[in-house]
Amino acid sequence: QVQMVESGGGSVQVGGSLRLSCAASRNTATRYLMAWFRQSPGKEREGVAVIDRKGSGTLYRDSVLGRFTISKDNEKDTLYLEMNSLKPEDTAMYYCARARETFYELSLLPKDFTDWGQGTQVTVSS
């Protein structure tokens, strides 16, 4: 059974930075498309950033472009999300996810991802 465990969330002030990590089961990073999603109370889950198996292709939602960076360490099977210039609207539970093994398209749609971590909370206050 796949395991994905997020960490690194916390409370920061506007303009601050956080680095999220997602430790995944062996070989997950090299075999699967992986992504970060977030969800605020009362809102639908939304894709934040996605990275392909090789780590060379990425896609971001417009609102985080230039502020967030997704990356991964294939040897450690760990996914990262570097978040800078944080805004109150970034406040949410952040989840890492992986797509099914045969899915290669860079997608930010929750329906394209089959396995999820439990999430880590990010709170940005002004």
Short mmCIF file of C-alpha atoms in Angstrom, two decimals:
data_model
loop_
_atom_site.label_atom_id
_atom_site.label_comp_id
_atom_site.label_asym_id
_atom_site.label_seq_id
_atom_site.Cartn_x
_atom_site.Cartn_y
_atom_site.Cartn_z
CA GLN A 1 0.00 0.00 0.00
CA VAL A 2 1.36 3.41 -0.99
CA GLN A 3 2.34 5.77 1.79
CA MET A 4 2.71 9.50 1.39
CA VAL A 5 3.35 11.63 4.46
CA GLU A 6 3.40 15.40 4.28
CA SER A 7 5.31 17.66 6.66
CA GLY A 8 6.53 21.22 6.91
CA GLY A 9 3.29 23.08 7.34
CA GLY A 10 2.82 25.76 9.94
CA SER A 11 1.79 29.33 10.65
CA VAL A 12 3.60 32.24 9.02
CA GLN A 13 3.00 35.90 8.42
CA VAL A 14 2.29 37.45 5.07
CA GLY A 15 5.40 37.41 2.92
CA GLY A 16 6.90 34.49 4.76
CA SER A 17 8.13 31.17 3.42
CA LEU A 18 7.58 27.49 4.06
CA ARG A 19 8.90 24.30 2.54
CA LEU A 20 6.58 21.34 2.41
CA SER A 21 7.85 17.78 2.07
CA CYS A 22 6.07 14.59 1.10
CA ALA A 23 7.84 11.33 1.89
CA ALA A 24 6.52 8.60 -0.39
CA SER A 25 6.83 4.86 -0.74
CA ARG A 26 9.83 3.43 -2.54
CA ASN A 27 10.09 4.23 -6.26
CA THR A 28 7.03 6.47 -6.16
CA ALA A 29 8.87 9.57 -7.34
CA THR A 30 10.42 7.91 -10.39
CA ARG A 31 7.33 6.01 -11.52
CA TYR A 32 4.48 8.44 -10.95
CA LEU A 33 3.33 11.91 -11.80
CA MET A 34 3.15 13.74 -8.46
CA ALA A 35 1.47 16.93 -7.38
CA TRP A 36 0.48 19.24 -4.58
CA PHE A 37 -3.12 20.19 -3.95
CA ARG A 38 -4.76 22.37 -1.34
CA GLN A 39 -8.18 22.75 0.16
CA SER A 40 -9.70 25.44 2.34
CA PRO A 41 -12.87 24.98 4.41
CA GLY A 42 -15.92 25.24 2.20
CA LYS A 43 -13.92 25.18 -1.01
CA GLU A 44 -13.10 22.47 -3.48
CA ARG A 45 -9.68 20.90 -3.61
CA GLU A 46 -7.47 22.67 -6.16
CA GLY A 47 -4.24 21.76 -7.85
CA VAL A 48 -1.23 23.86 -6.93
CA ALA A 49 1.68 22.31 -8.83
CA VAL A 50 2.54 19.09 -10.61
CA ILE A 51 5.84 17.51 -11.65
CA ASP A 52 6.50 14.74 -14.11
CA ARG A 53 8.37 11.50 -13.43
CA LYS A 54 11.70 12.79 -14.66
CA GLY A 55 11.37 16.03 -12.75
CA SER A 56 11.88 18.15 -15.84
CA GLY A 57 8.28 19.10 -16.52
CA THR A 58 6.16 21.20 -14.17
CA LEU A 59 2.86 23.04 -14.18
CA TYR A 60 1.54 25.59 -11.69
CA ARG A 61 -1.78 27.23 -11.04
CA ASP A 62 -1.62 30.88 -12.03
CA SER A 63 -2.00 32.28 -8.54
CA VAL A 64 1.22 30.64 -7.28
CA LEU A 65 3.35 31.05 -10.39
CA GLY A 66 6.63 32.73 -9.52
CA ARG A 67 6.12 32.19 -5.78
CA PHE A 68 5.98 28.40 -5.42
CA THR A 69 8.43 25.80 -6.72
CA ILE A 70 7.76 22.09 -6.93
CA SER A 71 10.66 19.67 -6.96
CA LYS A 72 11.53 16.15 -5.97
CA ASP A 73 14.40 13.96 -4.94
CA ASN A 74 14.00 10.63 -6.72
CA GLU A 75 16.61 8.91 -4.59
CA LYS A 76 14.77 9.87 -1.42
CA ASP A 77 11.30 9.47 -2.97
CA THR A 78 10.44 12.86 -1.56
CA LEU A 79 8.35 15.61 -3.13
CA TYR A 80 8.83 19.24 -2.12
CA LEU A 81 6.94 22.49 -2.41
CA GLU A 82 8.92 25.65 -1.73
CA MET A 83 6.49 28.47 -0.97
CA ASN A 84 7.62 32.09 -0.88
CA SER A 85 5.84 35.43 -0.59
CA LEU A 86 2.93 33.71 1.09
CA LYS A 87 -0.45 35.40 1.11
CA PRO A 88 -3.52 34.90 3.34
CA GLU A 89 -5.29 33.25 0.41
CA ASP A 90 -2.64 30.50 0.47
CA THR A 91 -4.04 29.33 3.79
CA ALA A 92 -5.25 25.74 3.34
CA MET A 93 -4.59 22.10 4.01
CA TYR A 94 -1.94 20.99 1.54
CA TYR A 95 -1.91 17.45 0.16
CA CYS A 96 0.56 15.54 -1.97
CA ALA A 97 -0.84 13.12 -4.49
CA ARG A 98 0.24 10.72 -7.17
CA ALA A 99 -1.46 9.73 -10.39
CA ARG A 100 -1.87 6.17 -11.62
CA GLU A 101 1.30 4.72 -13.09
CA THR A 102 0.14 5.00 -16.72
CA PHE A 103 -0.94 8.64 -16.49
CA TYR A 104 1.70 11.05 -17.83
CA GLU A 105 -0.08 14.30 -18.63
CA LEU A 106 0.73 17.34 -16.49
CA SER A 107 -2.61 17.85 -14.80
CA LEU A 108 -3.90 19.86 -11.85
CA LEU A 109 -7.24 18.09 -11.74
CA PRO A 110 -7.95 16.06 -8.58
CA LYS A 111 -9.77 13.41 -10.65
CA ASP A 112 -6.48 12.45 -12.32
CA PHE A 113 -4.83 11.49 -9.03
CA THR A 114 -5.51 8.27 -7.19
CA ASP A 115 -3.44 8.31 -4.01
CA TRP A 116 -3.29 11.04 -1.39
CA GLY A 117 -1.46 11.92 1.77
CA GLN A 118 -3.22 13.07 4.93
CA GLY A 119 -2.26 16.71 4.50
CA THR A 120 -0.35 19.42 6.32
CA GLN A 121 -1.89 22.73 7.37
CA VAL A 122 -0.53 26.05 6.15
CA THR A 123 -1.83 29.22 7.76
CA VAL A 124 -0.80 32.68 6.59
CA SER A 125 -1.77 35.61 8.78
CA SER A 126 -1.57 39.33 8.13
#
